[in-house]
mmCIF file of C-alpha atoms in Angstrom:
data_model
loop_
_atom_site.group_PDB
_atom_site.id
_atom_site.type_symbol
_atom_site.label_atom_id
_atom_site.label_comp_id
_atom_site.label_asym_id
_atom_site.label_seq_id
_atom_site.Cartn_x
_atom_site.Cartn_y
_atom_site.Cartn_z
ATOM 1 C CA UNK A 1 90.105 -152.512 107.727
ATOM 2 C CA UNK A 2 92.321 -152.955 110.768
ATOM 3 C CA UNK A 3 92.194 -156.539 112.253
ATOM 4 C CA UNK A 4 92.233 -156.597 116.238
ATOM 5 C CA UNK A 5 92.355 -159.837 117.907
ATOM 6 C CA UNK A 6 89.033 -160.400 120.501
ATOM 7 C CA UNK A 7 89.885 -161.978 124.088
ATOM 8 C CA UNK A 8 87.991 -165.086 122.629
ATOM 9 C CA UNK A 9 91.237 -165.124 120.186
ATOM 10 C CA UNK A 10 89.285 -164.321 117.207
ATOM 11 C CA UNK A 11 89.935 -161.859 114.233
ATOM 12 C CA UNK A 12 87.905 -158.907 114.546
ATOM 13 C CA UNK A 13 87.969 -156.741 111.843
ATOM 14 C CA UNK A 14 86.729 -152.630 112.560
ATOM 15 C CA UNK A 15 85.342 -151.033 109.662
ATOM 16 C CA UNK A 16 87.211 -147.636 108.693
ATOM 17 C CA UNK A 17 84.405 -145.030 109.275
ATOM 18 C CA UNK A 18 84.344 -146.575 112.983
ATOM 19 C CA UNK A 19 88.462 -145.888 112.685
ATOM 20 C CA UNK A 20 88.110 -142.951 111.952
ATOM 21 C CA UNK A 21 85.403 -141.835 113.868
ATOM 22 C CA UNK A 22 87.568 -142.712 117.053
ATOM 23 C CA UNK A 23 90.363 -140.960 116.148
ATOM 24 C CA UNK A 24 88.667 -137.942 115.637
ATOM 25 C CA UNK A 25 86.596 -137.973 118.754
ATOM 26 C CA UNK A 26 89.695 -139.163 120.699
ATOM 27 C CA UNK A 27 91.979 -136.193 119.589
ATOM 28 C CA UNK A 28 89.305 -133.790 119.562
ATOM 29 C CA UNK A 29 88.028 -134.687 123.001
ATOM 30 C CA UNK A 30 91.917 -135.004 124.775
ATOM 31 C CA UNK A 31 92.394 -131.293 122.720
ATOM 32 C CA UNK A 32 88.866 -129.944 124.514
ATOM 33 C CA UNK A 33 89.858 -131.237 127.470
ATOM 34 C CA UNK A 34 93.086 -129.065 127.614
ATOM 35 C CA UNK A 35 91.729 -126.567 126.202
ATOM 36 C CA UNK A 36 88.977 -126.134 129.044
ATOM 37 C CA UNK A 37 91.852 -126.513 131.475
ATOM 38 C CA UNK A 38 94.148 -124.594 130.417
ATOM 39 C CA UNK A 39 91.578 -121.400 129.905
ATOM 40 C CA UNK A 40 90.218 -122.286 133.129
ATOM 41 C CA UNK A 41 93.397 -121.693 134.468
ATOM 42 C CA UNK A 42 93.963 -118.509 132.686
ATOM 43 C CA UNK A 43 90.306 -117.212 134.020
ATOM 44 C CA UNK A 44 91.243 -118.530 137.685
ATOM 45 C CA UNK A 45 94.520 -116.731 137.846
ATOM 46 C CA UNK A 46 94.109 -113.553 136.570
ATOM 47 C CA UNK A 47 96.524 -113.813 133.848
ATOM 48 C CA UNK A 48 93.648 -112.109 131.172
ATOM 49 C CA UNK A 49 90.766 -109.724 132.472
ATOM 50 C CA UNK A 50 87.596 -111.476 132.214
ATOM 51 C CA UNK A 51 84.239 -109.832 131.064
ATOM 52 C CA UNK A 52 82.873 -111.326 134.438
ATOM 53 C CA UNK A 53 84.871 -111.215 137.115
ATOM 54 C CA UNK A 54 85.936 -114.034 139.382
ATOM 55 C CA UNK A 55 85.099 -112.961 142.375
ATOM 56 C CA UNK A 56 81.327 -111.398 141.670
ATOM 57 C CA UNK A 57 80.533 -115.159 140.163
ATOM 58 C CA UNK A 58 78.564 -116.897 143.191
ATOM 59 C CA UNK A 59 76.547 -113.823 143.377
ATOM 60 C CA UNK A 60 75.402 -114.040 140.058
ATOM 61 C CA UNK A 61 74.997 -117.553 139.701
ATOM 62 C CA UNK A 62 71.070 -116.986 140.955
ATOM 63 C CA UNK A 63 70.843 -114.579 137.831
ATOM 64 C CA UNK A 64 69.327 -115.588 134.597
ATOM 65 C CA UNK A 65 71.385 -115.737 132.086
ATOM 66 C CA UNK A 66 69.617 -113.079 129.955
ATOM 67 C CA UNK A 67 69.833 -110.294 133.243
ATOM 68 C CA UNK A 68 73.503 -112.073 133.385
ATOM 69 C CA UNK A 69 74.590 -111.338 129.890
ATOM 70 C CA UNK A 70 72.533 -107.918 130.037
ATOM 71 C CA UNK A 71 74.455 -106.559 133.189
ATOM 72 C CA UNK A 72 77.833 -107.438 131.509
ATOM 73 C CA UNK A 73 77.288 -106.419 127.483
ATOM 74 C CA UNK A 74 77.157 -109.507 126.432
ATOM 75 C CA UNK A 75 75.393 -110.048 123.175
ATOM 76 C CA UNK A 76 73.165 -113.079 122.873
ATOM 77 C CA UNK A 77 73.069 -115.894 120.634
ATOM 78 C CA UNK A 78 77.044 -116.156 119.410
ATOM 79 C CA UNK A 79 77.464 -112.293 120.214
ATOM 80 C CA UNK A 80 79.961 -113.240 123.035
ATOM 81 C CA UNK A 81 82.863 -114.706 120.366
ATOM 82 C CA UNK A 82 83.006 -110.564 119.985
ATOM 83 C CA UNK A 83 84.591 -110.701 123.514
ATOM 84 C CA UNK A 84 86.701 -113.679 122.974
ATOM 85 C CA UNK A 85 90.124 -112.533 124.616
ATOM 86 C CA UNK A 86 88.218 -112.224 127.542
ATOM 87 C CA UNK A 87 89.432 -115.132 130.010
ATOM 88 C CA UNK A 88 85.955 -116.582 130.501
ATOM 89 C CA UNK A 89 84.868 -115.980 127.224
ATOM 90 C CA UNK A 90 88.066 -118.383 126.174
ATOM 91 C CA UNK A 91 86.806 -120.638 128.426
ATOM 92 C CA UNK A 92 83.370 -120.647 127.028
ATOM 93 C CA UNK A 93 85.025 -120.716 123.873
ATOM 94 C CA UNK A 94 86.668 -123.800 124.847
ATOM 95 C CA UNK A 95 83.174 -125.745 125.981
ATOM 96 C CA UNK A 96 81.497 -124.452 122.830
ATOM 97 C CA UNK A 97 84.534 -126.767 120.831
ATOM 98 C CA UNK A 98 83.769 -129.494 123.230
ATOM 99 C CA UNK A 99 80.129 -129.558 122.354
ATOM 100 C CA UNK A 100 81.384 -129.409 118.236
ATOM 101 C CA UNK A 101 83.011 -132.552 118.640
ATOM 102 C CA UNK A 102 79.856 -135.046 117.571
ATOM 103 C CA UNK A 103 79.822 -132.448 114.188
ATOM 104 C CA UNK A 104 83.891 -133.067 113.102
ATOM 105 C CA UNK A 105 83.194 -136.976 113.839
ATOM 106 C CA UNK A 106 80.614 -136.428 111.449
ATOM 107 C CA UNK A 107 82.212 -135.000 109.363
ATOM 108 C CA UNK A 108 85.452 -137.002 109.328
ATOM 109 C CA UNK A 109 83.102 -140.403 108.172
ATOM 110 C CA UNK A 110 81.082 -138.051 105.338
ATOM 111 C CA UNK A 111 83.583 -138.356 102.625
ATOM 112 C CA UNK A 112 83.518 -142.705 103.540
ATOM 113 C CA UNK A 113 80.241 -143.001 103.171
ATOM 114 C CA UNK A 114 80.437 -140.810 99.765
ATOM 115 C CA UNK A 115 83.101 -142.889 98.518
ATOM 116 C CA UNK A 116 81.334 -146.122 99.324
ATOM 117 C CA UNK A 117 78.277 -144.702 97.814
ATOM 118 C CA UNK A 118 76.263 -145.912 101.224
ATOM 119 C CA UNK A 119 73.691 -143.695 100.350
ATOM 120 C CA UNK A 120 71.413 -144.312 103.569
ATOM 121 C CA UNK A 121 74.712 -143.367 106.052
ATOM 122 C CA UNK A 122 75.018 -140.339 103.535
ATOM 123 C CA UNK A 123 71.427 -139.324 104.352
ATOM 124 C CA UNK A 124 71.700 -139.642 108.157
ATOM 125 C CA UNK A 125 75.305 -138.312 108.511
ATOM 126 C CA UNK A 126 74.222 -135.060 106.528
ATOM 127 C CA UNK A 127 70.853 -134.750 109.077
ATOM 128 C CA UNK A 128 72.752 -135.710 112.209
ATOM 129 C CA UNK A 129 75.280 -132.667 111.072
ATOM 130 C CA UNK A 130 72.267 -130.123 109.817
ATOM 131 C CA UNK A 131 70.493 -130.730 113.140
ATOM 132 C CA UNK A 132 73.713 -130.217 115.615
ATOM 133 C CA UNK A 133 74.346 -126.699 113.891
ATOM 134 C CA UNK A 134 70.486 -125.785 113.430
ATOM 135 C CA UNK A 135 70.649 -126.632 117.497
ATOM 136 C CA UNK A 136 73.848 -124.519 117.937
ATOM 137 C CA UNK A 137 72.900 -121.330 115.874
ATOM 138 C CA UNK A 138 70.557 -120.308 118.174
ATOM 139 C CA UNK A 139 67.832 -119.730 115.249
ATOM 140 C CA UNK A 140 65.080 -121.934 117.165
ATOM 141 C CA UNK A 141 64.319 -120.706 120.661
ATOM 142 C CA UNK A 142 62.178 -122.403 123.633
ATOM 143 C CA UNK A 143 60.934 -120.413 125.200
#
């Protein structure tokens, strides 16, 4: 455990799933961040075609997405990764790593817990991570 010294002057000591938890969502978050920026960039400036383009965007933004990804070919569900050098499909790509963050900080404290044998945190970690990706594959629709 590191030991960090409180503004009251005490010794604090933070527990190394919470370590390590940080680290992962700070370097994962500062790497999404770019990430969206920099593909934001590319889709803004041309540099790689995009599957919608630019300029027809605030027309279609009254569209629902299903008539939006009909009009264009795009598949549903994760059917647009098949247009992924597409500018705004890197883009998208980008905010769909963003949103996978929670699930590698998640991951990243699993093999803690296993190793302390902290059964309970075992339990929730595992549920927590089975019910981002149940939420993300798309297999349970509201309609």
């Amino acid at each position: 455990m590191d030991k960090t010294i409180s503004s009251s002057g005490q010794n604090i000591e933070t527990p190394i799933d919470q370590e390590r938890y940080a680290l992962v969502l700070k370097w994962s978050a500062r790497i999404g961040l770019f990430s969206i920026l920099f593909t934001f960039f590319i889709y803004i400036s041309g540099l790689i075609s995009p599957v919608i383009p630019l300029e027809r965007l605030p027309r279609l933004w009254v569209k629902s997405s299903t008539l939006l990804n009909e009009s264009f070919g795009i598949a549903t569900g994760w059917g647009w990764m098949s247009l992924i050098f597409k500018s705004d499909m890197m883009a998208k790509a980008a905010l769909t790593f963003l949103a996978c963050v929670p699930i590698l900080c998640y991951l990243s404290v699993l093999p803690i817990y296993i190793k302390k044998k902290e059964i309970a945190m075992v339990f929730i970690v595992v549920m927590e991570i089975s019910i981002l990706i149940l939420a993300a594959s798309g297999l349970l629709k509201v309609e």
